[in-house]
């Protein structure tokens, strides 16, 4: 197993291939940008990729029949820089097909899928390359991400110690089963292209959680690394993002995550040890999460029965827990607000703060 490794300085070490000062060819990275009607953000994303230092970058924009000025802007970027190319479709084929075509367009050993509304902070690619070059068993690397709306951040505060954490794939998978959440936004991830070719791209069967399913499949092939203490991606929040227009609603998100885990187990190779135990753990965790979501829906005055039904189907033991019984009583009596409910509210709020801090500091 790998130990945590200290990261010194602001970027990758000089003696890592792609960072040498003796004229050796730098490591190559393909940044692929799937696009549909993101003209207002596209140029910023491309510029953030082209401005990365210490690596050789090529950028491929795959436009899915945009009806705004996305293609016009993309062609201008192609004309201005030979590192940029455009694949423009005349017929819209949807985001999963576009994601996969973008990923398949990568020609470099390492690939970053950058949504056109997100950005790469300075040094992001060189730091990720350093990890993948130094640790050939690592299949993908990620790091802290900063969310923003409006103008991109001009500076960011470091979070936690500057250290590199590497998990064996099975350990990282177990953490995902235990927490049943997607801890990755995407602009902060660099994937080893050979590993991506082995597992394939995004799955159409789970369109709302195809990224989560991809991380699980990649982790079945090798180790996973996280760069701590320095922001690796800028994630833009806005009303037109897919999070708001496609993957909407807590129930949709919950069932998408459930389906992403189920599909992983249906396809997982036999080389992954302990799959049956992982599946039990994931269903137990998802059942608990459904009960938590039921409580949140009660608090918002929304129906919660579907969450409880899903929880019981995932793990029949959940019906014996105090949290499930409290929610069940609230379904029967929406006005019920006894001491157990108030205590559950405190416990839920504390757990949410802990989850956020664990993600922010450790990426789990």
PDB file of C-alpha atoms in Angstrom, residues 53-362:
ATOM      1  CA  UNK A  53       2.546  25.214 -18.116  1.00  0.00           C
ATOM      2  CA  UNK A  54       4.970  22.283 -17.914  1.00  0.00           C
ATOM      3  CA  UNK A  55       3.025  19.959 -20.260  1.00  0.00           C
ATOM      4  CA  UNK A  56       2.269  19.668 -23.954  1.00  0.00           C
ATOM      5  CA  UNK A  57      -1.469  20.260 -24.309  1.00  0.00           C
ATOM      6  CA  UNK A  58      -3.828  19.568 -27.167  1.00  0.00           C
ATOM      7  CA  UNK A  59      -7.503  20.559 -26.984  1.00  0.00           C
ATOM      8  CA  UNK A  60     -10.364  18.906 -28.833  1.00  0.00           C
ATOM      9  CA  UNK A  61     -13.821  20.491 -28.803  1.00  0.00           C
ATOM     10  CA  UNK A  62     -16.661  18.130 -29.688  1.00  0.00           C
ATOM     11  CA  UNK A  63     -19.748  20.176 -30.474  1.00  0.00           C
ATOM     12  CA  UNK A  64     -23.093  18.389 -30.317  1.00  0.00           C
ATOM     13  CA  UNK A  65     -25.013  20.442 -32.900  1.00  0.00           C
ATOM     14  CA  UNK A  66     -25.106  23.652 -30.898  1.00  0.00           C
ATOM     15  CA  UNK A  67     -27.656  26.266 -31.972  1.00  0.00           C
ATOM     16  CA  UNK A  68     -25.780  29.211 -30.464  1.00  0.00           C
ATOM     17  CA  UNK A  69     -22.351  30.579 -31.423  1.00  0.00           C
ATOM     18  CA  UNK A  70     -20.375  27.681 -29.950  1.00  0.00           C
ATOM     19  CA  UNK A  71     -19.105  26.424 -33.312  1.00  0.00           C
ATOM     20  CA  UNK A  72     -18.245  29.917 -34.488  1.00  0.00           C
ATOM     21  CA  UNK A  73     -16.190  30.519 -31.364  1.00  0.00           C
ATOM     22  CA  UNK A  74     -14.595  27.077 -31.602  1.00  0.00           C
ATOM     23  CA  UNK A  75     -13.504  27.709 -35.215  1.00  0.00           C
ATOM     24  CA  UNK A  76     -11.966  31.003 -34.212  1.00  0.00           C
ATOM     25  CA  UNK A  77     -10.015  29.223 -31.479  1.00  0.00           C
ATOM     26  CA  UNK A  78      -8.860  26.572 -33.973  1.00  0.00           C
ATOM     27  CA  UNK A  79      -7.636  29.268 -36.367  1.00  0.00           C
ATOM     28  CA  UNK A  80      -5.773  31.028 -33.564  1.00  0.00           C
ATOM     29  CA  UNK A  81      -3.907  28.036 -32.117  1.00  0.00           C
ATOM     30  CA  UNK A  82      -2.748  24.821 -33.854  1.00  0.00           C
ATOM     31  CA  UNK A  83      -3.172  22.920 -30.580  1.00  0.00           C
ATOM     32  CA  UNK A  84      -6.964  23.244 -30.865  1.00  0.00           C
ATOM     33  CA  UNK A  85      -9.181  21.156 -33.104  1.00  0.00           C
ATOM     34  CA  UNK A  86     -12.945  20.912 -33.569  1.00  0.00           C
ATOM     35  CA  UNK A  87     -15.317  18.033 -34.203  1.00  0.00           C
ATOM     36  CA  UNK A  88     -18.668  19.597 -35.099  1.00  0.00           C
ATOM     37  CA  UNK A  89     -21.779  17.491 -35.490  1.00  0.00           C
ATOM     38  CA  UNK A  90     -24.798  18.527 -37.503  1.00  0.00           C
ATOM     39  CA  UNK A  91     -27.144  16.210 -35.582  1.00  0.00           C
ATOM     40  CA  UNK A  92     -27.541  16.264 -31.806  1.00  0.00           C
ATOM     41  CA  UNK A  93     -26.744  12.849 -30.291  1.00  0.00           C
ATOM     42  CA  UNK A  94     -26.935  13.691 -26.593  1.00  0.00           C
ATOM     43  CA  UNK A  95     -24.448  14.181 -23.798  1.00  0.00           C
ATOM     44  CA  UNK A  96     -23.343  10.556 -23.257  1.00  0.00           C
ATOM     45  CA  UNK A  97     -22.402  10.062 -26.901  1.00  0.00           C
ATOM     46  CA  UNK A  98     -20.655  13.439 -26.916  1.00  0.00           C
ATOM     47  CA  UNK A  99     -18.732  12.662 -23.721  1.00  0.00           C
ATOM     48  CA  UNK A 100     -17.494   9.408 -25.201  1.00  0.00           C
ATOM     49  CA  UNK A 101     -16.573  10.873 -28.568  1.00  0.00           C
ATOM     50  CA  UNK A 102     -14.606  13.549 -26.747  1.00  0.00           C
ATOM     51  CA  UNK A 103     -12.759  11.022 -24.590  1.00  0.00           C
ATOM     52  CA  UNK A 104     -12.066   8.792 -27.579  1.00  0.00           C
ATOM     53  CA  UNK A 105     -10.504  11.750 -29.395  1.00  0.00           C
ATOM     54  CA  UNK A 106      -7.626  11.851 -26.881  1.00  0.00           C
ATOM     55  CA  UNK A 107      -4.266  11.141 -28.484  1.00  0.00           C
ATOM     56  CA  UNK A 108      -2.065  11.727 -25.430  1.00  0.00           C
ATOM     57  CA  UNK A 109      -1.206   9.282 -22.613  1.00  0.00           C
ATOM     58  CA  UNK A 110      -3.307  11.363 -20.220  1.00  0.00           C
ATOM     59  CA  UNK A 111      -6.744  12.882 -20.724  1.00  0.00           C
ATOM     60  CA  UNK A 112      -8.839  15.502 -18.954  1.00  0.00           C
ATOM     61  CA  UNK A 113     -12.522  15.924 -19.748  1.00  0.00           C
ATOM     62  CA  UNK A 114     -13.271  19.592 -19.221  1.00  0.00           C
ATOM     63  CA  UNK A 115     -16.861  20.750 -19.459  1.00  0.00           C
ATOM     64  CA  UNK A 116     -17.049  24.079 -21.297  1.00  0.00           C
ATOM     65  CA  UNK A 117     -18.420  25.904 -18.264  1.00  0.00           C
ATOM     66  CA  UNK A 118     -15.540  24.774 -16.011  1.00  0.00           C
ATOM     67  CA  UNK A 119     -11.903  25.870 -15.813  1.00  0.00           C
ATOM     68  CA  UNK A 120      -8.441  24.543 -15.012  1.00  0.00           C
ATOM     69  CA  UNK A 121      -6.451  26.491 -12.394  1.00  0.00           C
ATOM     70  CA  UNK A 122      -2.803  27.282 -13.156  1.00  0.00           C
ATOM     71  CA  UNK A 123      -0.536  24.268 -12.618  1.00  0.00           C
ATOM     72  CA  UNK A 124      -3.379  21.741 -12.462  1.00  0.00           C
ATOM     73  CA  UNK A 125      -2.198  19.592 -15.371  1.00  0.00           C
ATOM     74  CA  UNK A 126       1.482  19.568 -14.413  1.00  0.00           C
ATOM     75  CA  UNK A 127       0.645  18.473 -10.872  1.00  0.00           C
ATOM     76  CA  UNK A 128      -1.556  15.634 -12.121  1.00  0.00           C
ATOM     77  CA  UNK A 129       0.988  14.544 -14.720  1.00  0.00           C
ATOM     78  CA  UNK A 130       3.654  14.397 -12.028  1.00  0.00           C
ATOM     79  CA  UNK A 131       1.557  11.886 -10.085  1.00  0.00           C
ATOM     80  CA  UNK A 132       0.729   9.680 -13.065  1.00  0.00           C
ATOM     81  CA  UNK A 133       4.303   9.711 -14.342  1.00  0.00           C
ATOM     82  CA  UNK A 134       5.741   8.840 -10.938  1.00  0.00           C
ATOM     83  CA  UNK A 135       3.121   6.202 -10.045  1.00  0.00           C
ATOM     84  CA  UNK A 136       2.329   3.982 -13.058  1.00  0.00           C
ATOM     85  CA  UNK A 137      -0.214   1.980 -11.026  1.00  0.00           C
ATOM     86  CA  UNK A 138      -2.458   5.053 -10.593  1.00  0.00           C
ATOM     87  CA  UNK A 139      -5.321   5.106 -13.108  1.00  0.00           C
ATOM     88  CA  UNK A 140      -6.658   8.542 -12.270  1.00  0.00           C
ATOM     89  CA  UNK A 141      -5.826  11.457 -10.013  1.00  0.00           C
ATOM     90  CA  UNK A 142      -8.039  14.216  -8.637  1.00  0.00           C
ATOM     91  CA  UNK A 143      -7.882  17.009  -6.070  1.00  0.00           C
ATOM     92  CA  UNK A 144      -9.808  19.808  -4.370  1.00  0.00           C
ATOM     93  CA  UNK A 145     -12.265  21.769  -6.474  1.00  0.00           C
ATOM     94  CA  UNK A 146     -13.570  25.295  -5.955  1.00  0.00           C
ATOM     95  CA  UNK A 147     -17.133  26.110  -7.006  1.00  0.00           C
ATOM     96  CA  UNK A 148     -17.946  29.574  -8.262  1.00  0.00           C
ATOM     97  CA  UNK A 149     -20.616  31.603 -10.024  1.00  0.00           C
ATOM     98  CA  UNK A 150     -20.086  34.755 -12.022  1.00  0.00           C
ATOM     99  CA  UNK A 151     -16.455  35.715 -12.495  1.00  0.00           C
ATOM    100  CA  UNK A 152     -13.836  32.925 -12.111  1.00  0.00           C
ATOM    101  CA  UNK A 153     -11.690  32.977  -8.969  1.00  0.00           C
ATOM    102  CA  UNK A 154      -8.474  34.971  -9.227  1.00  0.00           C
ATOM    103  CA  UNK A 155      -7.009  33.297  -6.145  1.00  0.00           C
ATOM    104  CA  UNK A 156      -7.946  30.341  -3.971  1.00  0.00           C
ATOM    105  CA  UNK A 157      -7.206  29.364  -0.403  1.00  0.00           C
ATOM    106  CA  UNK A 158      -5.333  26.106   0.056  1.00  0.00           C
ATOM    107  CA  UNK A 159      -7.292  23.457   1.934  1.00  0.00           C
ATOM    108  CA  UNK A 160      -5.415  21.008   4.133  1.00  0.00           C
ATOM    109  CA  UNK A 161      -1.818  19.876   3.895  1.00  0.00           C
ATOM    110  CA  UNK A 162       0.035  19.692   0.584  1.00  0.00           C
ATOM    111  CA  UNK A 163       0.173  15.923   0.432  1.00  0.00           C
ATOM    112  CA  UNK A 164      -0.451  13.189  -2.082  1.00  0.00           C
ATOM    113  CA  UNK A 165      -2.718  10.341  -1.023  1.00  0.00           C
ATOM    114  CA  UNK A 166      -2.799   7.106  -3.013  1.00  0.00           C
ATOM    115  CA  UNK A 167      -5.385   4.422  -2.331  1.00  0.00           C
ATOM    116  CA  UNK A 168      -5.283   0.914  -3.767  1.00  0.00           C
ATOM    117  CA  UNK A 169      -8.296   0.684  -6.057  1.00  0.00           C
ATOM    118  CA  UNK A 170     -10.138  -1.748  -3.795  1.00  0.00           C
ATOM    119  CA  UNK A 171      -9.744   0.580  -0.806  1.00  0.00           C
ATOM    120  CA  UNK A 172     -11.064   3.554  -2.766  1.00  0.00           C
ATOM    121  CA  UNK A 173     -13.997   1.466  -4.003  1.00  0.00           C
ATOM    122  CA  UNK A 174     -14.811   0.412  -0.441  1.00  0.00           C
ATOM    123  CA  UNK A 175     -14.861   4.068   0.616  1.00  0.00           C
ATOM    124  CA  UNK A 176     -17.280   4.822  -2.210  1.00  0.00           C
ATOM    125  CA  UNK A 177     -19.551   1.943  -1.173  1.00  0.00           C
ATOM    126  CA  UNK A 178     -19.492   3.166   2.405  1.00  0.00           C
ATOM    127  CA  UNK A 179     -20.348   6.769   1.541  1.00  0.00           C
ATOM    128  CA  UNK A 180     -22.383   6.113  -1.652  1.00  0.00           C
ATOM    129  CA  UNK A 181     -21.618   9.544  -3.058  1.00  0.00           C
ATOM    130  CA  UNK A 182     -19.768  10.962  -6.008  1.00  0.00           C
ATOM    131  CA  UNK A 183     -16.903  13.012  -4.558  1.00  0.00           C
ATOM    132  CA  UNK A 184     -15.622  14.184  -7.954  1.00  0.00           C
ATOM    133  CA  UNK A 185     -16.931  17.158  -9.947  1.00  0.00           C
ATOM    134  CA  UNK A 186     -14.788  16.373 -13.055  1.00  0.00           C
ATOM    135  CA  UNK A 187     -12.554  19.352 -13.984  1.00  0.00           C
ATOM    136  CA  UNK A 188     -10.114  18.198 -11.276  1.00  0.00           C
ATOM    137  CA  UNK A 189      -9.591  14.705 -12.760  1.00  0.00           C
ATOM    138  CA  UNK A 190      -6.837  13.412 -15.031  1.00  0.00           C
ATOM    139  CA  UNK A 191      -7.221   9.868 -16.378  1.00  0.00           C
ATOM    140  CA  UNK A 192      -4.585   7.522 -17.722  1.00  0.00           C
ATOM    141  CA  UNK A 193      -5.750   7.017 -21.318  1.00  0.00           C
ATOM    142  CA  UNK A 194      -4.796   3.331 -21.415  1.00  0.00           C
ATOM    143  CA  UNK A 195      -7.003   2.619 -18.375  1.00  0.00           C
ATOM    144  CA  UNK A 196      -9.881   4.497 -19.982  1.00  0.00           C
ATOM    145  CA  UNK A 197      -9.516   2.419 -23.128  1.00  0.00           C
ATOM    146  CA  UNK A 198      -9.667  -0.739 -21.016  1.00  0.00           C
ATOM    147  CA  UNK A 199     -12.915   0.086 -19.182  1.00  0.00           C
ATOM    148  CA  UNK A 200     -14.630   2.131 -21.880  1.00  0.00           C
ATOM    149  CA  UNK A 201     -16.339   5.484 -21.490  1.00  0.00           C
ATOM    150  CA  UNK A 202     -19.613   6.686 -20.046  1.00  0.00           C
ATOM    151  CA  UNK A 203     -22.531   4.272 -19.955  1.00  0.00           C
ATOM    152  CA  UNK A 204     -25.831   5.261 -21.552  1.00  0.00           C
ATOM    153  CA  UNK A 205     -27.671   3.035 -19.047  1.00  0.00           C
ATOM    154  CA  UNK A 206     -26.924   5.535 -16.257  1.00  0.00           C
ATOM    155  CA  UNK A 207     -27.069   8.956 -17.968  1.00  0.00           C
ATOM    156  CA  UNK A 208     -27.483  10.948 -14.749  1.00  0.00           C
ATOM    157  CA  UNK A 209     -24.559   9.282 -12.925  1.00  0.00           C
ATOM    158  CA  UNK A 210     -22.333   8.051 -15.732  1.00  0.00           C
ATOM    159  CA  UNK A 211     -19.318   9.833 -14.249  1.00  0.00           C
ATOM    160  CA  UNK A 212     -19.688   8.054 -10.893  1.00  0.00           C
ATOM    161  CA  UNK A 213     -19.965   4.716 -12.673  1.00  0.00           C
ATOM    162  CA  UNK A 214     -16.826   5.521 -14.697  1.00  0.00           C
ATOM    163  CA  UNK A 215     -14.776   6.292 -11.562  1.00  0.00           C
ATOM    164  CA  UNK A 216     -15.832   2.953 -10.074  1.00  0.00           C
ATOM    165  CA  UNK A 217     -14.825   1.030 -13.198  1.00  0.00           C
ATOM    166  CA  UNK A 218     -11.498   2.829 -13.427  1.00  0.00           C
ATOM    167  CA  UNK A 219     -10.738   2.113  -9.753  1.00  0.00           C
ATOM    168  CA  UNK A 220     -11.212  -1.591 -10.478  1.00  0.00           C
ATOM    169  CA  UNK A 221      -8.121  -1.354 -12.731  1.00  0.00           C
ATOM    170  CA  UNK A 222      -5.593   0.223 -10.389  1.00  0.00           C
ATOM    171  CA  UNK A 223      -4.840   2.780  -7.710  1.00  0.00           C
ATOM    172  CA  UNK A 224      -6.485   6.178  -7.245  1.00  0.00           C
ATOM    173  CA  UNK A 225      -4.594   9.311  -6.182  1.00  0.00           C
ATOM    174  CA  UNK A 226      -5.613  12.648  -4.739  1.00  0.00           C
ATOM    175  CA  UNK A 227      -3.517  15.792  -4.592  1.00  0.00           C
ATOM    176  CA  UNK A 228      -4.305  17.607  -1.365  1.00  0.00           C
ATOM    177  CA  UNK A 229      -3.904  21.216  -0.362  1.00  0.00           C
ATOM    178  CA  UNK A 230      -4.102  22.858  -3.796  1.00  0.00           C
ATOM    179  CA  UNK A 231      -7.149  23.477  -5.997  1.00  0.00           C
ATOM    180  CA  UNK A 232      -7.160  21.307  -9.122  1.00  0.00           C
ATOM    181  CA  UNK A 233     -10.407  22.442 -10.759  1.00  0.00           C
ATOM    182  CA  UNK A 234     -12.842  25.359 -10.938  1.00  0.00           C
ATOM    183  CA  UNK A 235     -16.476  24.221 -11.116  1.00  0.00           C
ATOM    184  CA  UNK A 236     -18.969  26.794 -12.359  1.00  0.00           C
ATOM    185  CA  UNK A 237     -22.463  26.873 -10.873  1.00  0.00           C
ATOM    186  CA  UNK A 238     -25.183  28.402 -13.022  1.00  0.00           C
ATOM    187  CA  UNK A 239     -28.836  27.869 -13.914  1.00  0.00           C
ATOM    188  CA  UNK A 240     -28.128  26.308 -17.327  1.00  0.00           C
ATOM    189  CA  UNK A 241     -25.746  23.600 -16.120  1.00  0.00           C
ATOM    190  CA  UNK A 242     -26.691  19.949 -16.592  1.00  0.00           C
ATOM    191  CA  UNK A 243     -27.008  19.657 -12.829  1.00  0.00           C
ATOM    192  CA  UNK A 244     -29.996  22.018 -13.036  1.00  0.00           C
ATOM    193  CA  UNK A 245     -31.434  21.101 -16.436  1.00  0.00           C
ATOM    194  CA  UNK A 246     -30.920  17.320 -16.698  1.00  0.00           C
ATOM    195  CA  UNK A 247     -30.008  15.786 -13.329  1.00  0.00           C
ATOM    196  CA  UNK A 248     -32.740  17.496 -11.322  1.00  0.00           C
ATOM    197  CA  UNK A 249     -34.287  16.499  -8.025  1.00  0.00           C
ATOM    198  CA  UNK A 250     -33.080  14.536  -5.012  1.00  0.00           C
ATOM    199  CA  UNK A 251     -34.979  11.394  -5.937  1.00  0.00           C
ATOM    200  CA  UNK A 252     -33.555  11.431  -9.478  1.00  0.00           C
ATOM    201  CA  UNK A 253     -30.054  11.876  -8.099  1.00  0.00           C
ATOM    202  CA  UNK A 254     -30.474   9.139  -5.498  1.00  0.00           C
ATOM    203  CA  UNK A 255     -31.790   6.583  -7.975  1.00  0.00           C
ATOM    204  CA  UNK A 256     -29.090   7.534 -10.467  1.00  0.00           C
ATOM    205  CA  UNK A 257     -26.409   6.789  -7.878  1.00  0.00           C
ATOM    206  CA  UNK A 258     -28.102   3.514  -6.982  1.00  0.00           C
ATOM    207  CA  UNK A 259     -28.199   2.497 -10.642  1.00  0.00           C
ATOM    208  CA  UNK A 260     -24.556   3.512 -11.153  1.00  0.00           C
ATOM    209  CA  UNK A 261     -23.475   1.186  -8.341  1.00  0.00           C
ATOM    210  CA  UNK A 262     -25.723  -1.639  -9.582  1.00  0.00           C
ATOM    211  CA  UNK A 263     -24.295  -1.379 -13.103  1.00  0.00           C
ATOM    212  CA  UNK A 264     -20.765  -1.426 -11.729  1.00  0.00           C
ATOM    213  CA  UNK A 265     -21.426  -4.680  -9.877  1.00  0.00           C
ATOM    214  CA  UNK A 266     -23.082  -6.185 -12.956  1.00  0.00           C
ATOM    215  CA  UNK A 267     -19.979  -5.449 -15.045  1.00  0.00           C
ATOM    216  CA  UNK A 268     -17.167  -5.666 -12.471  1.00  0.00           C
ATOM    217  CA  UNK A 269     -14.324  -8.030 -13.364  1.00  0.00           C
ATOM    218  CA  UNK A 270     -13.693 -11.090 -11.209  1.00  0.00           C
ATOM    219  CA  UNK A 271     -10.227  -9.751 -10.436  1.00  0.00           C
ATOM    220  CA  UNK A 272     -11.779  -7.307  -7.946  1.00  0.00           C
ATOM    221  CA  UNK A 273     -11.753  -9.072  -4.596  1.00  0.00           C
ATOM    222  CA  UNK A 274     -14.613  -8.797  -2.137  1.00  0.00           C
ATOM    223  CA  UNK A 275     -17.261  -7.699  -4.639  1.00  0.00           C
ATOM    224  CA  UNK A 276     -20.119  -9.381  -2.798  1.00  0.00           C
ATOM    225  CA  UNK A 277     -19.166  -7.657   0.449  1.00  0.00           C
ATOM    226  CA  UNK A 278     -18.883  -4.342  -1.373  1.00  0.00           C
ATOM    227  CA  UNK A 279     -22.341  -4.774  -2.840  1.00  0.00           C
ATOM    228  CA  UNK A 280     -23.869  -5.452   0.564  1.00  0.00           C
ATOM    229  CA  UNK A 281     -22.093  -2.397   1.956  1.00  0.00           C
ATOM    230  CA  UNK A 282     -23.257  -0.174  -0.908  1.00  0.00           C
ATOM    231  CA  UNK A 283     -26.893  -1.209  -0.536  1.00  0.00           C
ATOM    232  CA  UNK A 284     -26.788  -0.676   3.205  1.00  0.00           C
ATOM    233  CA  UNK A 285     -25.259   2.781   2.712  1.00  0.00           C
ATOM    234  CA  UNK A 286     -27.752   3.708   0.018  1.00  0.00           C
ATOM    235  CA  UNK A 287     -30.637   2.623   2.251  1.00  0.00           C
ATOM    236  CA  UNK A 288     -29.361   4.893   5.022  1.00  0.00           C
ATOM    237  CA  UNK A 289     -29.002   7.726   2.532  1.00  0.00           C
ATOM    238  CA  UNK A 290     -32.584   7.228   1.340  1.00  0.00           C
ATOM    239  CA  UNK A 291     -33.801   7.563   4.930  1.00  0.00           C
ATOM    240  CA  UNK A 292     -31.755  10.734   5.332  1.00  0.00           C
ATOM    241  CA  UNK A 293     -33.293  12.145   2.159  1.00  0.00           C
ATOM    242  CA  UNK A 294     -36.765  11.200   3.413  1.00  0.00           C
ATOM    243  CA  UNK A 295     -36.126  13.296   6.512  1.00  0.00           C
ATOM    244  CA  UNK A 296     -35.026  16.252   4.356  1.00  0.00           C
ATOM    245  CA  UNK A 297     -38.166  15.964   2.242  1.00  0.00           C
ATOM    246  CA  UNK A 298     -40.304  15.919   5.385  1.00  0.00           C
ATOM    247  CA  UNK A 299     -38.554  19.091   6.533  1.00  0.00           C
ATOM    248  CA  UNK A 300     -39.330  20.734   3.196  1.00  0.00           C
ATOM    249  CA  UNK A 301     -42.961  19.621   3.309  1.00  0.00           C
ATOM    250  CA  UNK A 302     -42.593  17.194   0.414  1.00  0.00           C
ATOM    251  CA  UNK A 303     -43.708  13.549   0.064  1.00  0.00           C
ATOM    252  CA  UNK A 304     -41.143  11.093   1.422  1.00  0.00           C
ATOM    253  CA  UNK A 305     -42.710   7.655   1.060  1.00  0.00           C
ATOM    254  CA  UNK A 306     -40.791   6.749  -2.106  1.00  0.00           C
ATOM    255  CA  UNK A 307     -37.476   7.177  -0.300  1.00  0.00           C
ATOM    256  CA  UNK A 308     -38.588   4.864   2.502  1.00  0.00           C
ATOM    257  CA  UNK A 309     -39.831   2.280  -0.002  1.00  0.00           C
ATOM    258  CA  UNK A 310     -36.494   2.407  -1.841  1.00  0.00           C
ATOM    259  CA  UNK A 311     -34.615   2.085   1.440  1.00  0.00           C
ATOM    260  CA  UNK A 312     -36.540  -1.031   2.448  1.00  0.00           C
ATOM    261  CA  UNK A 313     -35.968  -2.626  -0.969  1.00  0.00           C
ATOM    262  CA  UNK A 314     -32.234  -1.948  -0.769  1.00  0.00           C
ATOM    263  CA  UNK A 315     -31.783  -3.329   2.748  1.00  0.00           C
ATOM    264  CA  UNK A 316     -34.657  -4.898   4.672  1.00  0.00           C
ATOM    265  CA  UNK A 317     -32.814  -4.339   7.959  1.00  0.00           C
ATOM    266  CA  UNK A 318     -33.275  -0.583   7.633  1.00  0.00           C
ATOM    267  CA  UNK A 319     -36.885  -0.836   8.847  1.00  0.00           C
ATOM    268  CA  UNK A 320     -35.590  -1.735  12.306  1.00  0.00           C
ATOM    269  CA  UNK A 321     -33.589   1.479  12.691  1.00  0.00           C
ATOM    270  CA  UNK A 322     -34.740   4.448  14.722  1.00  0.00           C
ATOM    271  CA  UNK A 323     -34.311   6.840  11.782  1.00  0.00           C
ATOM    272  CA  UNK A 324     -36.565   4.764   9.515  1.00  0.00           C
ATOM    273  CA  UNK A 325     -39.249   4.494  12.224  1.00  0.00           C
ATOM    274  CA  UNK A 326     -39.180   8.241  12.849  1.00  0.00           C
ATOM    275  CA  UNK A 327     -39.659   8.906   9.148  1.00  0.00           C
ATOM    276  CA  UNK A 328     -42.409   6.327   8.937  1.00  0.00           C
ATOM    277  CA  UNK A 329     -44.275   8.017  11.766  1.00  0.00           C
ATOM    278  CA  UNK A 330     -43.913  11.394  10.073  1.00  0.00           C
ATOM    279  CA  UNK A 331     -45.436   9.967   6.901  1.00  0.00           C
ATOM    280  CA  UNK A 332     -48.481   8.922   8.943  1.00  0.00           C
ATOM    281  CA  UNK A 333     -48.530  12.204  10.900  1.00  0.00           C
ATOM    282  CA  UNK A 334     -46.835  15.073   9.004  1.00  0.00           C
ATOM    283  CA  UNK A 335     -47.276  17.352  12.024  1.00  0.00           C
ATOM    284  CA  UNK A 336     -45.324  15.113  14.361  1.00  0.00           C
ATOM    285  CA  UNK A 337     -42.331  16.981  15.820  1.00  0.00           C
ATOM    286  CA  UNK A 338     -41.510  15.158  19.022  1.00  0.00           C
ATOM    287  CA  UNK A 339     -38.169  14.883  20.782  1.00  0.00           C
ATOM    288  CA  UNK A 340     -36.980  12.012  18.520  1.00  0.00           C
ATOM    289  CA  UNK A 341     -37.517  14.236  15.480  1.00  0.00           C
ATOM    290  CA  UNK A 342     -35.633  17.137  17.014  1.00  0.00           C
ATOM    291  CA  UNK A 343     -32.748  14.872  17.999  1.00  0.00           C
ATOM    292  CA  UNK A 344     -32.669  13.397  14.501  1.00  0.00           C
ATOM    293  CA  UNK A 345     -32.534  16.913  13.078  1.00  0.00           C
ATOM    294  CA  UNK A 346     -29.456  17.712  15.177  1.00  0.00           C
ATOM    295  CA  UNK A 347     -27.807  14.404  14.248  1.00  0.00           C
ATOM    296  CA  UNK A 348     -28.507  14.944  10.550  1.00  0.00           C
ATOM    297  CA  UNK A 349     -27.098  18.485  10.547  1.00  0.00           C
ATOM    298  CA  UNK A 350     -23.943  17.361  12.367  1.00  0.00           C
ATOM    299  CA  UNK A 351     -23.465  14.454   9.947  1.00  0.00           C
ATOM    300  CA  UNK A 352     -23.832  16.815   6.968  1.00  0.00           C
ATOM    301  CA  UNK A 353     -21.110  19.117   8.306  1.00  0.00           C
ATOM    302  CA  UNK A 354     -18.790  16.172   8.890  1.00  0.00           C
ATOM    303  CA  UNK A 355     -19.408  14.827   5.375  1.00  0.00           C
ATOM    304  CA  UNK A 356     -18.592  18.204   3.846  1.00  0.00           C
ATOM    305  CA  UNK A 357     -15.387  18.623   5.834  1.00  0.00           C
ATOM    306  CA  UNK A 358     -14.238  15.100   5.008  1.00  0.00           C
ATOM    307  CA  UNK A 359     -14.809  15.750   1.314  1.00  0.00           C
ATOM    308  CA  UNK A 360     -13.224  19.180   1.351  1.00  0.00           C
ATOM    309  CA  UNK A 361     -10.094  18.132   3.217  1.00  0.00           C
ATOM    310  CA  UNK A 362      -9.596  14.495   2.216  1.00  0.00           C
TER     311      UNK A 362
END
